[in-house]
Amino acid sequence: MKNHPYPSTPSHYLSACLRNAYNSYLPMHQKNYQPPGKPRYEVLDGLRGVAALIVVAFHLLEVYSGGPVHQIINHGYLAVDFFFILSGYVVGYAYDNNPRLTAWNFAKRRLVRLHPMVVFGSLLGALLFYFQQGDTFPPIAATSAGTLLVITLVCCTLLPLPPSCDIRGWAETNPLNGPAWSLQFEYLANILYFFVLRRLPATVIGLLAAGAAILTIDLTMNLDIFNLLGGRGLLANTVVGGWCITEQQCYIGLTRLLYPFLCGLLLSRTVRSPRIKGGFLLCSVLLVTALAWPRLGGEQQGWQNGLYEAGCILLLFPMIVVLGAGSTAGRSQRLCRWLGEISYPLYLTHYPLVYLQTAWANAHPDAPAATHAFVYVAVFALSLLTAYACMRLYDIPIRAWLRRRYL
């Protein structure tokens, strides 16, 4: 009798009736923050994967580029700014209009989604650390195993390391996996979203985005309103930076985060995307062209490059997101899903391999061009294989287990 599916007493029956009536009265957005029928933006997933592929190609070519002015795939670093606007859009779409969302539940969902790959990327960087030593990274030879272990544990938590803890020589907040700096700012954006931004109306979000746009213009046009951008040299009139704990680098990282994330959040609330066919191809062409465009103005007229980057961040990337959100994947559906699945593992596993490639290329400057080309292609392919294996054997199973266990 204890397991009977129906209420066993009149009071239980009355309580069940009242509860069912109350649940049926609640609007759908109050019952569940993401109903089963809520569509997924598969084209945006595909664009995230396209941007991740550009990042890998950009990083592998840096060693051959001869400085920021002559960088091959010159604006590949803008992919990070594109990731931030995607993040704002998707977080707003997924978690807005959910008054019952608690801080703990939100934190668990974001940690389950993001942190397993943070840990894996740091462990992979530690595994390959001593294979990267040479003239390119002199501090590696002087780093003891105990020091590496402590640094690895800290990197797995994603806490940013100060320059005094650098064990590579590049002063990165995560010296085992450089791109993790953007995840540190992503976590900051999630904290701001839950405690502040999700409670604000769209008008206020728009005003904050306008203020953040001023910071973007200050950075790209090198206006230096706050006297924090001095000494950037050829990096002036670019948004390059954010991976080090200094006043200048923290300002650059916050500037790169704020407008894109706020703009993405605002778009998710206010803009109804037009329905278009073939949107994935169109948006991919726009995105790849923007990221691969050569530097404008050369070394002497950097303002032209700054104007270009401001236009991409303030106007072009939001337009691509709006078009992508309104597009159907069509025949590209499977490709978009695959690109979306592999994008995050690819972003957080490729850079330890880039360290290896950079150390080898600098140690063999006289190697034939064909050899360098072979190494480049091989490391690119290895990055893809590593990310795919990680996705299938680690990321998807671990997140599935964590969801069952904690969500």
Coordinates of N, CA and C in Angstrom, one line a residue, residues 32-177:
N32 N 10.0 26.1 -16.0 CA 11.3 25.5 -16.4 C 12.0 26.5 -17.3
Y33 N 13.3 26.7 -16.9 CA 14.0 27.8 -17.6 C 14.3 27.4 -19.1
Q34 N 14.2 26.1 -19.4 CA 14.5 25.7 -20.8 C 13.5 24.6 -21.2
P35 N 12.3 24.9 -21.7 CA 11.4 23.8 -22.0 C 12.0 22.9 -23.0
P36 N 11.5 21.6 -23.1 CA 12.0 20.7 -24.1 C 12.0 21.2 -25.5
G37 N 11.0 22.0 -25.8 CA 10.8 22.4 -27.2 C 11.6 23.6 -27.6
K38 N 12.4 24.1 -26.6 CA 13.2 25.3 -26.9 C 14.3 25.0 -27.9
P39 N 14.3 25.7 -29.0 CA 15.3 25.3 -30.1 C 16.7 25.7 -29.7
R40 N 17.6 24.9 -30.3 CA 19.1 25.2 -30.2 C 19.6 25.9 -31.4
Y41 N 20.5 26.9 -31.2 CA 21.0 27.6 -32.3 C 22.2 26.9 -32.9
E42 N 21.9 26.0 -33.8 CA 22.9 25.1 -34.4 C 23.9 25.9 -35.2
V43 N 23.4 26.9 -35.9 CA 24.3 27.7 -36.7 C 25.3 28.4 -35.9
L44 N 24.9 28.9 -34.7 CA 25.8 29.6 -33.8 C 26.9 28.6 -33.3
D45 N 26.4 27.3 -33.0 CA 27.4 26.3 -32.6 C 28.4 26.1 -33.7
G46 N 27.9 26.0 -35.0 CA 28.9 25.9 -36.1 C 29.8 27.0 -36.2
L47 N 29.4 28.2 -36.0 CA 30.3 29.4 -36.1 C 31.3 29.4 -35.0
R48 N 30.9 28.9 -33.8 CA 31.9 28.8 -32.8 C 33.0 27.8 -33.2
G49 N 32.7 26.7 -33.8 CA 33.7 25.8 -34.3 C 34.5 26.4 -35.4
V50 N 34.0 27.2 -36.3 CA 34.8 27.9 -37.3 C 35.8 28.8 -36.7
A51 N 35.3 29.6 -35.7 CA 36.2 30.5 -35.0 C 37.3 29.7 -34.3
A52 N 37.0 28.6 -33.7 CA 38.0 27.8 -33.0 C 39.1 27.3 -34.0
L53 N 38.7 26.9 -35.2 CA 39.6 26.4 -36.2 C 40.6 27.6 -36.6
I54 N 40.0 28.8 -36.8 CA 40.8 29.9 -37.1 C 41.8 30.2 -36.0
V55 N 41.4 30.1 -34.7 CA 42.3 30.3 -33.6 C 43.5 29.4 -33.7
V56 N 43.3 28.1 -33.9 CA 44.4 27.1 -34.0 C 45.3 27.5 -35.2
A57 N 44.8 27.8 -36.3 CA 45.6 28.2 -37.5 C 46.4 29.4 -37.2
F58 N 45.8 30.4 -36.5 CA 46.4 31.7 -36.2 C 47.6 31.4 -35.2
H59 N 47.4 30.6 -34.2 CA 48.4 30.4 -33.2 C 49.6 29.6 -33.8
L60 N 49.3 28.7 -34.6 CA 50.4 27.9 -35.2 C 51.2 28.7 -36.2
L61 N 50.6 29.8 -36.8 CA 51.3 30.6 -37.7 C 52.1 31.8 -37.1
E62 N 51.8 32.0 -35.8 CA 52.4 33.2 -35.1 C 54.0 33.1 -35.2
V63 N 54.5 32.0 -35.1 CA 56.0 31.9 -35.0 C 56.6 32.3 -36.4
Y64 N 55.8 32.1 -37.5 CA 56.4 32.4 -38.8 C 56.0 33.8 -39.3
S65 N 55.3 34.6 -38.5 CA 54.6 35.8 -38.9 C 55.5 37.1 -39.0
G66 N 56.6 37.1 -38.2 CA 57.5 38.2 -38.2 C 56.9 39.4 -37.5
G67 N 56.1 39.2 -36.5 CA 55.6 40.3 -35.7 C 54.2 40.6 -36.0
P68 N 53.5 41.4 -35.1 CA 52.1 41.7 -35.2 C 51.6 42.3 -36.5
V69 N 52.5 43.2 -37.1 CA 52.1 43.9 -38.3 C 52.0 42.9 -39.5
H70 N 52.9 41.9 -39.5 CA 52.9 41.0 -40.7 C 52.3 39.6 -40.3
Q71 N 51.5 39.6 -39.3 CA 50.9 38.4 -38.8 C 50.0 37.7 -39.9
I72 N 50.2 36.4 -40.1 CA 49.4 35.7 -41.0 C 48.1 35.4 -40.3
I73 N 47.0 35.4 -41.1 CA 45.6 35.4 -40.5 C 45.6 36.5 -39.4
N74 N 45.8 37.7 -39.8 CA 46.2 38.8 -38.9 C 45.3 39.0 -37.8
H75 N 44.0 38.9 -38.0 CA 43.1 39.3 -36.9 C 42.4 38.1 -36.2
G76 N 43.2 36.9 -36.2 CA 42.7 35.7 -35.7 C 42.3 35.9 -34.2
Y77 N 43.0 36.8 -33.5 CA 42.8 37.0 -32.1 C 41.4 37.5 -31.8
L78 N 40.8 38.1 -32.8 CA 39.4 38.7 -32.6 C 38.4 37.5 -32.4
A79 N 38.8 36.3 -32.6 CA 37.9 35.2 -32.4 C 37.5 35.2 -30.9
V80 N 38.4 35.6 -30.0 CA 38.0 35.6 -28.6 C 36.9 36.6 -28.3
D81 N 36.9 37.7 -28.9 CA 35.8 38.7 -28.8 C 34.5 38.2 -29.4
F82 N 34.6 37.4 -30.4 CA 33.4 36.8 -31.0 C 32.9 35.7 -30.0
F83 N 33.8 34.9 -29.4 CA 33.3 34.0 -28.4 C 32.6 34.7 -27.3
F84 N 33.0 35.8 -26.8 CA 32.4 36.5 -25.7 C 31.0 37.0 -26.1
I85 N 30.8 37.4 -27.4 CA 29.4 37.9 -27.7 C 28.5 36.7 -27.9
L86 N 29.0 35.5 -28.4 CA 28.3 34.3 -28.4 C 27.9 33.9 -27.0
S87 N 28.8 34.0 -26.1 CA 28.5 33.6 -24.7 C 27.4 34.5 -24.1
G88 N 27.5 35.8 -24.3 CA 26.4 36.6 -23.8 C 25.0 36.3 -24.3
Y89 N 25.0 36.0 -25.6 CA 23.8 35.7 -26.3 C 23.2 34.4 -25.8
V90 N 24.0 33.3 -25.7 CA 23.6 32.0 -25.3 C 23.2 32.0 -23.8
V91 N 24.0 32.6 -22.9 CA 23.6 32.7 -21.5 C 22.3 33.4 -21.3
G92 N 22.1 34.5 -21.9 CA 20.8 35.2 -21.8 C 19.7 34.4 -22.3
Y93 N 19.9 33.7 -23.4 CA 18.8 32.9 -24.0 C 18.5 31.7 -23.1
A94 N 19.5 31.1 -22.4 CA 19.3 29.9 -21.6 C 18.7 30.2 -20.2
Y95 N 19.1 31.3 -19.6 CA 18.9 31.5 -18.2 C 18.0 32.7 -17.9
D96 N 17.7 33.6 -18.8 CA 16.8 34.7 -18.5 C 15.4 34.1 -18.2
N97 N 14.6 34.9 -17.5 CA 13.2 34.5 -17.2 C 13.0 33.3 -16.4
N98 N 13.9 33.1 -15.5 CA 13.9 31.9 -14.6 C 14.0 32.4 -13.2
P99 N 12.9 32.9 -12.6 CA 13.0 33.4 -11.2 C 13.4 32.4 -10.1
R100 N 13.3 31.1 -10.4 CA 13.6 30.1 -9.4 C 15.1 29.7 -9.5
L101 N 15.9 30.3 -10.4 CA 17.3 29.9 -10.6 C 18.1 30.4 -9.4
T102 N 18.7 29.5 -8.7 CA 19.5 29.8 -7.5 C 21.0 29.9 -7.9
A103 N 21.8 30.6 -7.1 CA 23.2 30.8 -7.4 C 23.9 29.4 -7.4
W104 N 23.5 28.5 -6.5 CA 24.2 27.2 -6.5 C 23.9 26.4 -7.8
N105 N 22.6 26.4 -8.2 CA 22.2 25.7 -9.4 C 22.9 26.3 -10.6
F106 N 22.9 27.6 -10.7 CA 23.6 28.2 -11.8 C 25.1 27.9 -11.9
A107 N 25.7 28.0 -10.7 CA 27.1 27.7 -10.6 C 27.4 26.2 -11.0
K108 N 26.5 25.3 -10.6 CA 26.7 23.9 -10.9 C 26.6 23.7 -12.4
R109 N 25.6 24.3 -13.0 CA 25.4 24.2 -14.5 C 26.6 24.7 -15.3
R110 N 27.1 25.9 -14.9 CA 28.2 26.5 -15.6 C 29.5 25.7 -15.4
L111 N 29.7 25.2 -14.1 CA 30.9 24.4 -13.9 C 30.9 23.1 -14.6
V112 N 29.8 22.5 -14.6 CA 29.7 21.2 -15.4 C 29.9 21.4 -16.9
R113 N 29.5 22.5 -17.4 CA 29.7 22.8 -18.8 C 31.1 23.2 -19.1
L114 N 31.7 24.0 -18.3 CA 33.0 24.6 -18.6 C 34.2 23.9 -18.0
H115 N 34.1 23.5 -16.8 CA 35.3 23.2 -16.0 C 36.0 21.9 -16.3
P116 N 35.3 20.8 -16.7 CA 36.1 19.6 -17.1 C 37.2 19.8 -18.1
M117 N 36.9 20.7 -19.1 CA 38.0 20.9 -20.1 C 39.1 21.9 -19.6
V118 N 38.7 22.7 -18.6 CA 39.8 23.5 -18.0 C 40.8 22.6 -17.3
V119 N 40.3 21.6 -16.6 CA 41.2 20.7 -15.9 C 42.0 19.9 -16.9
F120 N 41.3 19.4 -17.9 CA 42.1 18.6 -18.9 C 43.1 19.4 -19.6
G121 N 42.8 20.6 -20.0 CA 43.8 21.4 -20.7 C 45.0 21.7 -19.9
S122 N 44.8 22.0 -18.6 CA 45.9 22.2 -17.7 C 46.8 21.0 -17.5
L123 N 46.1 19.8 -17.3 CA 46.9 18.6 -17.2 C 47.6 18.2 -18.4
L124 N 47.1 18.5 -19.6 CA 47.8 18.2 -20.8 C 49.0 19.2 -20.9
G125 N 48.8 20.4 -20.5 CA 50.0 21.3 -20.5 C 51.1 20.9 -19.6
A126 N 50.7 20.4 -18.4 CA 51.7 19.9 -17.5 C 52.4 18.6 -18.0
L127 N 51.7 17.7 -18.7 CA 52.2 16.5 -19.3 C 53.3 16.9 -20.3
L128 N 53.1 17.9 -21.1 CA 54.0 18.3 -22.2 C 55.0 19.3 -21.8
F129 N 54.9 19.8 -20.6 CA 55.7 21.0 -20.2 C 57.2 20.8 -20.4
Y130 N 57.8 19.7 -19.9 CA 59.2 19.6 -20.0 C 59.7 19.3 -21.5
F131 N 58.8 18.8 -22.3 CA 59.1 18.6 -23.7 C 59.3 19.9 -24.5
Q132 N 58.9 21.0 -23.9 CA 58.9 22.3 -24.5 C 60.1 23.2 -24.2
Q133 N 61.0 22.6 -23.4 CA 62.1 23.5 -22.9 C 63.1 23.7 -24.0
G134 N 63.8 24.8 -23.9 CA 64.8 25.3 -24.9 C 65.0 26.8 -24.8
D135 N 65.6 27.4 -25.8 CA 65.8 28.8 -25.8 C 64.5 29.6 -25.8
T136 N 63.5 29.0 -26.3 CA 62.2 29.8 -26.4 C 61.6 30.0 -25.0
F137 N 61.7 29.0 -24.2 CA 61.1 29.0 -22.8 C 62.2 28.7 -21.8
P138 N 63.2 29.6 -21.5 CA 64.3 29.3 -20.6 C 63.8 28.9 -19.2
P139 N 62.8 29.5 -18.6 CA 62.4 29.1 -17.2 C 62.0 27.6 -17.0
I140 N 61.7 26.9 -18.1 CA 61.2 25.5 -18.0 C 62.3 24.7 -17.3
A141 N 63.5 24.9 -17.8 CA 64.6 24.0 -17.3 C 64.9 24.2 -15.8
A142 N 64.6 25.4 -15.3 CA 64.8 25.7 -13.9 C 63.6 25.4 -13.0
T143 N 62.5 24.8 -13.6 CA 61.3 24.5 -12.8 C 61.3 23.1 -12.3
S144 N 61.2 23.0 -11.0 CA 61.3 21.6 -10.4 C 59.9 21.0 -10.5
A145 N 59.9 19.6 -10.4 CA 58.7 18.9 -10.5 C 57.7 19.3 -9.4
G146 N 58.2 19.6 -8.2 CA 57.3 20.1 -7.1 C 56.6 21.4 -7.5
T147 N 57.4 22.3 -8.0 CA 56.8 23.6 -8.5 C 55.8 23.4 -9.6
L148 N 56.1 22.5 -10.5 CA 55.2 22.2 -11.6 C 53.9 21.6 -11.0
L149 N 54.0 20.8 -10.0 CA 52.8 20.1 -9.5 C 51.9 21.2 -8.8
V150 N 52.5 22.1 -8.1 CA 51.7 23.2 -7.4 C 51.0 24.1 -8.4
I151 N 51.8 24.5 -9.5 CA 51.3 25.3 -10.5 C 50.1 24.6 -11.2
T152 N 50.3 23.3 -11.5 CA 49.2 22.5 -12.1 C 47.9 22.5 -11.3
L153 N 48.0 22.3 -10.0 CA 46.9 22.3 -9.2 C 46.1 23.6 -9.2
V154 N 46.9 24.7 -9.2 CA 46.3 26.0 -9.2 C 45.6 26.3 -10.6
C155 N 46.3 25.9 -11.6 CA 45.7 26.1 -13.0 C 44.5 25.3 -13.2
C156 N 44.4 24.1 -12.5 CA 43.1 23.3 -12.6 C 41.9 24.0 -12.0
T157 N 42.2 24.9 -11.0 CA 41.1 25.7 -10.4 C 40.8 26.9 -11.2
L158 N 41.6 27.3 -12.2 CA 41.4 28.4 -13.0 C 41.7 29.8 -12.3
L159 N 42.3 29.7 -11.1 CA 42.7 30.9 -10.4 C 43.9 31.5 -11.2
P160 N 43.8 32.8 -11.5 CA 44.9 33.4 -12.3 C 46.2 33.6 -11.5
L161 N 47.3 33.2 -12.1 CA 48.6 33.3 -11.5 C 49.3 34.6 -11.8
P162 N 49.9 35.3 -10.8 CA 50.6 36.5 -11.1 C 51.9 36.3 -11.8
P163 N 52.5 37.3 -12.4 CA 53.8 37.2 -13.1 C 54.9 36.6 -12.2
S164 N 54.8 36.8 -10.9 CA 55.8 36.2 -10.0 C 55.8 34.7 -10.0
C165 N 54.7 34.1 -10.4 CA 54.6 32.6 -10.5 C 54.8 32.0 -11.8
D166 N 55.3 32.9 -12.8 CA 55.5 32.4 -14.1 C 56.6 31.3 -14.2
I167 N 56.3 30.3 -14.9 CA 57.3 29.2 -15.1 C 57.6 29.0 -16.6
R168 N 57.2 29.9 -17.4 CA 57.4 29.7 -18.9 C 58.2 30.9 -19.4
G169 N 57.9 32.1 -19.0 CA 58.6 33.3 -19.5 C 57.7 34.3 -20.2
W170 N 56.4 33.9 -20.4 CA 55.4 34.7 -21.1 C 54.4 35.4 -20.1
A171 N 54.6 35.2 -18.8 CA 53.8 35.9 -17.8 C 52.3 35.6 -18.0
E172 N 51.9 34.4 -18.4 CA 50.5 34.1 -18.6 C 49.9 33.8 -17.3
T173 N 48.6 34.1 -17.2 CA 47.9 33.7 -15.9 C 47.7 32.2 -15.8
N174 N 47.8 31.5 -16.9 CA 47.9 30.0 -16.9 C 49.1 29.6 -17.8
P175 N 50.2 29.4 -17.2 CA 51.4 29.1 -18.0 C 51.5 27.8 -18.6
L176 N 50.5 26.9 -18.3 CA 50.4 25.6 -18.9 C 49.5 25.6 -20.1
N177 N 48.6 26.5 -20.2 CA 47.6 26.5 -21.2 C 47.1 28.0 -21.4

